[in-house]
Each structure stands twice: as C-alpha cells, then as structure tokens.
Amino acid sequence: MDIGVIGLGRMGGNIVRRLMDGGHRCAVFDVNPQAVADLAKEGATPAASIEELVAALPAPRAVWVMLPEGKITGDAIATLGETLAPGDVVIDGGNSFYKDDIRRAAELAEKQVMFVDAGTSGGIWGRERGYCLMIGGDEEVVRRLDPIFATLAPGRGEIPPTPGREARDPRVEQGYMRCGPVGAGHFVKMVHNGIEYGLMQAYAEGFDVLRSKGSAELPEDRRYQIDVADVAELWRRGSVVSSWLLDLTAIALADDPKLDGFAGRVADSGEGRWTIEAAIEEAVPVDVLATALFARFRSRVDNSFADRILSAMRRQFGGHAEAPAGVGETKKVRT
C-alpha cells in the first residue's frame, strides 16, 4: 500500500522503515528536514510540507500521524482535514487522549475524511520486534488498512495460541486488534500504559529492597550483598515475574549495576493520569496504578534507587531522557 507518515522521531522513523521493509511505499514529512532526508535515502518519498505529502499519495489516501500528544497533533490533523479528499483516512498512532479522537473524528467526518486511532506499543525496538496495535475506528475502514497493521504488528512468533480462542478474531494473535469505534484504541492503550506504570513500580521497589539489604544500617548478620544485575538475569529464566520489562531492566543493570547514570527523576507522559481519571469516572478502584503515578511525582523531589530503575526502564523501551530537575512531562486534566 501507499501511505504517508507525518512525524519521524524515535518511533515514527522506524514505523516507516518497517513498512518499507514489508514492501509498502511511504511518503514522509517532518519539521526536521534531516529526518526526511535520511528516510529518502532509504527509499521513502520526501515531502517538504503536509500538502506536498498528500499530493504525493494516490487516492484513496492514508496518512499516519506519529507526533507528540496535544496541539502539535491537533494542528497536523486539522491541516490534513483541509487537504485530504472524501474517502481518505487519517490514522493517529501517537498517545492521544481518546476524547480528543472522538472530537477530531467528528470534525473530519464533516469533510467525509475518515479517522482511525491506533495506540502503538513497541517503543524504539518496534522495527525489529514489531508494534502491538490497539485500533479504534469504523470496522470497514480498519479492514481496508489491514495490510498496514499486519506489517507493523509483530506476528504470532513463537507464542503458542491460547486454548479456546479458535472462534475469536485471529488478528489478535498477530498482535493487532480493532478494539471498537473511534477512541477505543487509544482508550485501551491508555489503560495499557497505566498498567505499565504499576508493573514498572513493582519491579523498581522490589530491586530497591534487594539492594538495600546490604545497607550498613542493618545488623551485620542480617545483611546480604545481593547482585541485583544477576537477580534480574536469573528472574528472566523460568520465573513467574519474567517479562520484556524485566529483560530491559537486566540490560540496564548489566551495563550500570548502580545506575549511576540516572538521577531517578521519572516523568509521566499523560496516559497514567488519564487512566486514573477514567477510573474515577467509572468508580473503579485502582490503588496500584494511582500509587505508581504518585510515586513518579515524588521521584522529582526525592530520588531513590527504585526511581533510577524506573528511569532506566523508560530509556530502554522508549529512549526517554530523564526530565530536568523540577520538570515532569505533565499533562493538563481533560474534561
């Protein structure tokens, strides 16, 4: 298929590469001309503007927007709404708020331009591993885009099918899912990231307990000098707490066992907050997820080894830099 991609950062550039590896033709645009030039050398069609990108695509067009949540994404989608033709489709693959999806889809529908939200998990490893996709939109439109989603998704790999799934959607076993109408994909991705906060916090606190067992403040006969890097490697192999997050933690600890390269100021990118807001709307108790979010707030004032573990995990899966002192990736409360 032909597809345009706007936003060629940590994930957007590799999304283009994975699509081109799969035989798709990509037109690309970014405010950074160097990012466009680099992908042009690899076979993408460069564009100097959104309008030029749209003109480079055959109808019916599909344009994937991979930009930071907020005004920059909204502005790009608004420009596409003025530029695309009836029957074209906009795909928002970033971490947008699901209520914004509903509003943007309605605005585009007035121009007969369709909208799909695609929550995308895979971070900077996505080109190699594939991207888990949580998709919202009209079923027929999603089906039309299936070749794109199938290429980006990781595929079944070596994971055996779950017994009893024979009558269910086979796409889920490939790593992508239509979760429901517009907004449903980003809603599922939002909760996914809220859970991620909780999982990361559990690992971080556990490794902090292991490391602190060697503290001089404990009686000598109760101290253990536990090699936390080796424990992380151990738990990757047969333990019930094994996971990709643990794999990334093991990588970080093997490289820097004391994590001296991290200050431990852990930013939050919005989805954790929105998950808590949704839980409040639904009157659902989310003790662990709320505590994990508040722990990130605290980390910007009082850092610990646990906070350095969290920072190390964020860098490993997403390439996220630590926030400067006193600064977090905050998001306003939505209504």
CSV table of C-alpha atoms in Angstrom, one decimal:
chain,number,residue,atom,x,y,z
A,1,MET,CA,0.0,0.0,0.0
A,2,ASP,CA,0.9,3.7,-0.3
A,3,ILE,CA,0.9,5.6,3.0
A,4,GLY,CA,2.0,8.9,4.3
A,5,VAL,CA,3.7,9.3,7.6
A,6,ILE,CA,4.0,12.6,9.5
A,7,GLY,CA,6.4,12.6,12.4
A,8,LEU,CA,9.7,10.8,12.0
A,9,GLY,CA,11.0,10.7,15.6
A,10,ARG,CA,12.0,7.8,17.8
A,11,MET,CA,9.0,5.7,16.7
A,12,GLY,CA,7.8,7.3,13.5
A,13,GLY,CA,11.0,6.8,11.6
A,14,ASN,CA,11.1,3.1,12.5
A,15,ILE,CA,7.5,2.7,11.6
A,16,VAL,CA,8.4,4.0,8.1
A,17,ARG,CA,11.3,1.6,7.9
A,18,ARG,CA,9.2,-1.4,9.0
A,19,LEU,CA,6.6,-0.5,6.4
A,20,MET,CA,9.1,-0.2,3.7
A,21,ASP,CA,10.8,-3.5,4.8
A,22,GLY,CA,7.3,-5.0,4.2
A,23,GLY,CA,7.0,-3.7,0.7
A,24,HIS,CA,4.8,-0.6,1.3
A,25,ARG,CA,5.5,2.8,-0.3
A,26,CYS,CA,5.9,5.6,2.1
A,27,ALA,CA,5.8,9.4,1.7
A,28,VAL,CA,7.2,11.2,4.7
A,29,PHE,CA,7.2,14.6,6.3
A,30,ASP,CA,8.7,16.1,9.5
A,31,VAL,CA,9.6,19.6,10.6
A,32,ASN,CA,13.2,18.3,10.8
A,33,PRO,CA,14.4,18.2,7.2
A,34,GLN,CA,17.3,15.9,8.1
A,35,ALA,CA,14.9,13.2,9.3
A,36,VAL,CA,13.1,13.4,5.9
A,37,ALA,CA,16.4,13.3,4.0
A,38,ASP,CA,17.6,10.2,5.9
A,39,LEU,CA,14.5,8.2,5.1
A,40,ALA,CA,14.6,9.5,1.5
A,41,LYS,CA,18.0,7.8,1.2
A,42,GLU,CA,16.4,4.6,2.3
A,43,GLY,CA,13.6,4.7,-0.3
A,44,ALA,CA,10.8,6.9,1.1
A,45,THR,CA,9.3,9.8,-0.9
A,46,PRO,CA,10.3,13.1,0.8
A,47,ALA,CA,7.8,15.9,1.3
A,48,ALA,CA,8.5,19.5,2.4
A,49,SER,CA,5.0,20.0,3.8
A,50,ILE,CA,1.9,18.2,4.7
A,51,GLU,CA,0.3,19.5,1.5
A,52,GLU,CA,3.2,18.1,-0.6
A,53,LEU,CA,2.9,14.7,1.2
A,54,VAL,CA,-0.8,14.5,0.4
A,55,ALA,CA,-0.1,15.3,-3.2
A,56,ALA,CA,2.4,12.5,-3.4
A,57,LEU,CA,-0.1,9.9,-2.5
A,58,PRO,CA,-2.6,8.1,-4.8
A,59,ALA,CA,-6.3,8.2,-3.8
A,60,PRO,CA,-7.8,7.0,-1.5
A,61,ARG,CA,-5.1,8.2,0.7
A,62,ALA,CA,-4.0,7.0,4.2
A,63,VAL,CA,-1.8,9.3,6.4
A,64,TRP,CA,-0.3,8.1,9.7
A,65,VAL,CA,0.3,10.9,12.2
A,66,MET,CA,3.1,10.0,14.8
A,67,LEU,CA,3.5,13.1,16.8
A,68,PRO,CA,3.5,14.1,20.5
A,69,GLU,CA,0.1,14.3,22.1
A,70,GLY,CA,-1.6,17.7,22.2
A,71,LYS,CA,-1.6,20.8,20.0
A,72,ILE,CA,1.0,19.6,17.5
A,73,THR,CA,-1.1,16.5,16.7
A,74,GLY,CA,-4.3,18.5,16.6
A,75,ASP,CA,-2.8,21.1,14.2
A,76,ALA,CA,-1.5,18.4,11.9
A,77,ILE,CA,-4.8,16.6,11.8
A,78,ALA,CA,-6.6,19.9,11.2
A,79,THR,CA,-4.3,20.6,8.2
A,80,LEU,CA,-5.0,17.2,6.8
A,81,GLY,CA,-8.7,17.8,7.1
A,82,GLU,CA,-8.3,20.8,4.9
A,83,THR,CA,-6.0,19.0,2.4
A,84,LEU,CA,-7.4,15.4,2.1
A,85,ALA,CA,-10.3,14.4,-0.1
A,86,PRO,CA,-13.5,12.5,0.7
A,87,GLY,CA,-12.7,8.8,1.3
A,88,ASP,CA,-9.2,9.5,2.6
A,89,VAL,CA,-8.3,8.4,6.1
A,90,VAL,CA,-6.2,9.8,8.9
A,91,ILE,CA,-4.5,7.4,11.4
A,92,ASP,CA,-3.3,8.8,14.7
A,93,GLY,CA,-0.7,6.5,16.0
A,94,GLY,CA,0.5,8.7,18.9
A,95,ASN,CA,-0.6,8.7,22.5
A,96,SER,CA,-3.6,11.0,22.1
A,97,PHE,CA,-6.4,11.3,24.6
A,98,TYR,CA,-9.4,9.2,23.4
A,99,LYS,CA,-11.9,12.0,23.9
A,100,ASP,CA,-9.8,14.1,21.5
A,101,ASP,CA,-10.2,11.3,19.0
A,102,ILE,CA,-13.9,11.4,19.2
A,103,ARG,CA,-14.0,15.2,18.6
A,104,ARG,CA,-11.4,15.1,15.8
A,105,ALA,CA,-13.2,12.2,14.0
A,106,ALA,CA,-16.5,14.2,14.1
A,107,GLU,CA,-14.7,17.3,12.6
A,108,LEU,CA,-13.1,15.2,9.8
A,109,ALA,CA,-16.4,13.4,9.1
A,110,GLU,CA,-17.9,16.8,8.1
A,111,LYS,CA,-15.4,16.7,5.2
A,112,GLN,CA,-16.0,12.9,4.6
A,113,VAL,CA,-12.5,12.2,5.7
A,114,MET,CA,-12.3,9.1,8.0
A,115,PHE,CA,-10.3,8.8,11.2
A,116,VAL,CA,-8.7,5.8,12.9
A,117,ASP,CA,-6.8,5.9,16.3
A,118,ALA,CA,-4.0,3.3,16.7
A,119,GLY,CA,-2.5,3.0,20.1
A,120,THR,CA,1.0,1.8,19.4
A,121,SER,CA,3.3,-0.1,21.8
A,122,GLY,CA,6.8,-1.1,20.9
A,123,GLY,CA,9.0,1.9,21.6
A,124,ILE,CA,12.4,2.2,19.9
A,125,TRP,CA,12.5,-1.6,19.4
A,126,GLY,CA,9.5,-1.7,17.1
A,127,ARG,CA,11.2,-2.1,13.8
A,128,GLU,CA,12.8,-5.3,15.0
A,129,ARG,CA,10.1,-6.7,17.3
A,130,GLY,CA,7.0,-5.2,15.7
A,131,TYR,CA,4.3,-3.0,17.2
A,132,CYS,CA,1.4,-4.1,19.3
A,133,LEU,CA,-1.5,-2.1,17.9
A,134,MET,CA,-4.8,-1.1,19.7
A,135,ILE,CA,-7.1,0.3,17.0
A,136,GLY,CA,-10.3,2.3,17.1
A,137,GLY,CA,-12.5,3.1,14.1
A,138,ASP,CA,-15.1,2.0,11.6
A,139,GLU,CA,-14.7,-1.7,11.0
A,140,GLU,CA,-14.7,-1.4,7.2
A,141,VAL,CA,-12.1,1.4,7.3
A,142,VAL,CA,-9.9,-0.7,9.7
A,143,ARG,CA,-10.2,-3.7,7.4
A,144,ARG,CA,-9.1,-1.6,4.4
A,145,LEU,CA,-6.0,-0.7,6.3
A,146,ASP,CA,-5.3,-4.3,7.4
A,147,PRO,CA,-2.1,-4.6,5.2
A,148,ILE,CA,-0.6,-1.7,7.1
A,149,PHE,CA,-1.5,-3.0,10.5
A,150,ALA,CA,-0.4,-6.6,9.6
A,151,THR,CA,3.0,-5.4,8.6
A,152,LEU,CA,3.6,-3.3,11.6
A,153,ALA,CA,2.4,-5.9,14.1
A,154,PRO,CA,4.9,-8.4,15.5
A,155,GLY,CA,3.1,-11.5,14.2
A,156,ARG,CA,2.4,-14.7,16.1
A,157,GLY,CA,6.1,-15.6,16.6
A,158,GLU,CA,6.8,-18.4,19.0
A,159,ILE,CA,4.0,-17.6,21.4
A,160,PRO,CA,1.6,-20.6,21.3
A,161,PRO,CA,-2.2,-19.8,20.8
A,162,THR,CA,-4.3,-19.7,23.9
A,163,PRO,CA,-6.6,-22.7,24.2
A,164,GLY,CA,-10.2,-21.9,23.5
A,165,ARG,CA,-9.5,-19.0,21.1
A,166,GLU,CA,-10.4,-20.8,17.9
A,167,ALA,CA,-13.6,-18.8,17.2
A,168,ARG,CA,-12.1,-15.4,18.1
A,169,ASP,CA,-10.5,-12.7,15.9
A,170,PRO,CA,-7.2,-14.2,14.5
A,171,ARG,CA,-5.7,-10.7,14.1
A,172,VAL,CA,-5.3,-10.5,17.9
A,173,GLU,CA,-2.8,-13.4,17.8
A,174,GLN,CA,-0.8,-11.4,15.3
A,175,GLY,CA,-0.5,-8.5,17.6
A,176,TYR,CA,-3.2,-6.1,16.5
A,177,MET,CA,-6.8,-5.6,17.4
A,178,ARG,CA,-9.8,-3.5,16.5
A,179,CYS,CA,-10.9,-2.5,20.0
A,180,GLY,CA,-14.1,-0.7,19.0
A,181,PRO,CA,-15.2,2.5,17.4
A,182,VAL,CA,-13.2,5.7,17.3
A,183,GLY,CA,-11.4,6.4,20.6
A,184,ALA,CA,-11.4,2.7,21.7
A,185,GLY,CA,-7.9,2.1,20.5
A,186,HIS,CA,-6.4,5.0,22.4
A,187,PHE,CA,-8.5,4.1,25.5
A,188,VAL,CA,-7.1,0.6,25.6
A,189,LYS,CA,-3.6,2.0,25.0
A,190,MET,CA,-4.2,4.5,27.8
A,191,VAL,CA,-5.0,1.7,30.3
A,192,HIS,CA,-2.1,-0.3,28.9
A,193,ASN,CA,0.3,2.5,29.9
A,194,GLY,CA,-1.4,2.9,33.3
A,195,ILE,CA,-0.7,-0.8,33.9
A,196,GLU,CA,2.8,-0.3,32.7
A,197,TYR,CA,3.3,2.3,35.4
A,198,GLY,CA,2.2,-0.2,38.0
A,199,LEU,CA,4.4,-3.0,36.7
A,200,MET,CA,7.5,-0.8,36.5
A,201,GLN,CA,6.9,0.5,40.0
A,202,ALA,CA,6.7,-3.1,41.3
A,203,TYR,CA,10.0,-4.1,39.7
A,204,ALA,CA,11.6,-0.8,40.9
A,205,GLU,CA,10.5,-1.3,44.5
A,206,GLY,CA,11.5,-4.9,44.6
A,207,PHE,CA,15.0,-4.3,43.3
A,208,ASP,CA,15.3,-1.4,45.8
A,209,VAL,CA,14.5,-3.9,48.6
A,210,LEU,CA,17.1,-6.3,47.3
A,211,ARG,CA,19.8,-3.7,47.0
A,212,SER,CA,19.1,-2.1,50.4
A,213,LYS,CA,19.6,-5.5,52.2
A,214,GLY,CA,23.3,-4.6,52.1
A,215,SER,CA,22.8,-1.4,53.9
A,216,ALA,CA,25.2,-0.6,56.8
A,217,GLU,CA,22.2,0.5,58.8
A,218,LEU,CA,21.2,-3.2,59.2
A,219,PRO,CA,22.8,-5.5,61.7
A,220,GLU,CA,25.8,-7.2,60.1
A,221,ASP,CA,24.3,-10.7,60.5
A,222,ARG,CA,21.2,-9.6,58.6
A,223,ARG,CA,23.0,-8.1,55.6
A,224,TYR,CA,23.2,-9.7,52.2
A,225,GLN,CA,25.2,-8.2,49.3
A,226,ILE,CA,22.9,-9.3,46.6
A,227,ASP,CA,24.0,-8.8,43.0
A,228,VAL,CA,20.8,-7.2,41.6
A,229,ALA,CA,22.0,-7.4,38.0
A,230,ASP,CA,22.4,-11.2,38.4
A,231,VAL,CA,19.0,-11.4,40.1
A,232,ALA,CA,17.4,-9.7,37.1
A,233,GLU,CA,19.1,-12.1,34.8
A,234,LEU,CA,18.0,-15.0,36.9
A,235,TRP,CA,14.4,-14.0,37.0
A,236,ARG,CA,14.3,-13.8,33.2
A,237,ARG,CA,14.7,-17.5,33.1
A,238,GLY,CA,11.7,-19.5,34.2
A,239,SER,CA,10.4,-17.1,36.9
A,240,VAL,CA,6.7,-16.2,37.0
A,241,VAL,CA,7.7,-12.5,37.1
A,242,SER,CA,9.6,-12.7,33.7
A,243,SER,CA,8.6,-10.1,31.1
A,244,TRP,CA,10.0,-7.8,28.5
A,245,LEU,CA,10.3,-5.0,31.1
A,246,LEU,CA,12.4,-7.4,33.2
A,247,ASP,CA,14.6,-8.1,30.1
A,248,LEU,CA,15.1,-4.3,29.7
A,249,THR,CA,15.9,-4.0,33.4
A,250,ALA,CA,18.5,-6.7,33.1
A,251,ILE,CA,20.1,-4.9,30.2
A,252,ALA,CA,20.3,-1.6,32.1
A,253,LEU,CA,21.7,-3.3,35.3
A,254,ALA,CA,24.3,-5.3,33.4
A,255,ASP,CA,25.5,-2.0,31.8
A,256,ASP,CA,25.5,0.0,35.0
A,257,PRO,CA,24.7,-2.0,38.2
A,258,LYS,CA,24.5,1.0,40.4
A,259,LEU,CA,22.6,3.0,37.8
A,260,ASP,CA,24.9,6.0,38.5
A,261,GLY,CA,24.0,7.4,35.1
A,262,PHE,CA,20.5,8.1,36.2
A,263,ALA,CA,19.2,10.7,38.7
A,264,GLY,CA,15.9,9.0,39.2
A,265,ARG,CA,13.6,11.8,38.2
A,266,VAL,CA,10.8,9.9,36.5
A,267,ALA,CA,8.5,11.8,34.1
A,268,ASP,CA,4.9,10.8,33.3
A,269,SER,CA,3.7,11.2,29.7
A,270,GLY,CA,0.0,11.6,30.4
A,271,GLU,CA,-1.6,8.2,30.0
A,272,GLY,CA,-1.2,7.2,33.7
A,273,ARG,CA,-3.1,10.4,34.7
A,274,TRP,CA,-5.8,9.7,32.1
A,275,THR,CA,-6.2,6.2,33.4
A,276,ILE,CA,-6.8,7.4,36.9
A,277,GLU,CA,-9.3,10.0,35.6
A,278,ALA,CA,-11.2,7.2,33.7
A,279,ALA,CA,-11.2,5.1,36.9
A,280,ILE,CA,-12.7,7.9,38.8
A,281,GLU,CA,-15.4,8.4,36.2
A,282,GLU,CA,-16.2,4.7,36.3
A,283,ALA,CA,-15.9,4.4,40.1
A,284,VAL,CA,-13.3,1.7,39.7
A,285,PRO,CA,-10.6,1.4,42.5
A,286,VAL,CA,-7.1,1.4,41.0
A,287,ASP,CA,-4.9,1.5,44.1
A,288,VAL,CA,-1.7,0.2,42.5
A,289,LEU,CA,-2.0,2.4,39.4
A,290,ALA,CA,-2.7,5.5,41.4
A,291,THR,CA,0.2,4.9,43.8
A,292,ALA,CA,2.6,4.3,40.8
A,293,LEU,CA,1.6,7.6,39.3
A,294,PHE,CA,2.1,9.4,42.6
A,295,ALA,CA,5.5,7.7,43.0
A,296,ARG,CA,6.6,9.4,39.8
A,297,PHE,CA,5.6,12.8,41.2
A,298,ARG,CA,7.6,12.1,44.3
A,299,SER,CA,10.6,11.0,42.4
A,300,ARG,CA,11.1,14.5,41.1
A,301,VAL,CA,11.8,15.7,44.7
A,302,ASP,CA,13.3,12.7,46.5
A,303,ASN,CA,15.1,10.2,44.3
A,304,SER,CA,15.9,6.6,45.2
A,305,PHE,CA,17.5,3.5,43.6
A,306,ALA,CA,13.9,2.5,42.7
A,307,ASP,CA,13.5,5.7,40.8
A,308,ARG,CA,16.7,5.1,38.9
A,309,ILE,CA,15.4,1.6,38.0
A,310,LEU,CA,12.3,3.3,36.6
A,311,SER,CA,14.3,5.8,34.6
A,312,ALA,CA,16.5,3.0,33.2
A,313,MET,CA,13.4,1.1,32.1
A,314,ARG,CA,12.0,4.1,30.3
A,315,ARG,CA,15.2,4.7,28.5
A,316,GLN,CA,15.5,1.1,27.4
A,317,PHE,CA,12.0,0.7,25.9
A,318,GLY,CA,11.3,4.2,24.7
A,319,GLY,CA,14.5,6.1,24.6
A,320,HIS,CA,13.1,8.6,27.0
A,321,ALA,CA,15.5,11.0,28.6
A,322,GLU,CA,15.1,12.0,32.2
A,323,ALA,CA,13.3,15.2,33.0
A,324,PRO,CA,15.4,18.0,34.2
A,325,ALA,CA,15.3,18.8,37.9
A,326,GLY,CA,11.8,20.0,38.9
A,327,VAL,CA,10.3,19.2,35.5
A,328,GLY,CA,7.9,16.4,34.5
A,329,GLU,CA,6.2,15.6,31.3
A,330,THR,CA,2.9,16.9,32.7
A,331,LYS,CA,-0.5,16.9,31.0
A,332,LYS,CA,-3.5,19.0,31.9
A,333,VAL,CA,-6.5,17.4,33.3
A,334,ARG,CA,-9.0,16.7,30.5
A,335,THR,CA,-12.8,17.3,30.5
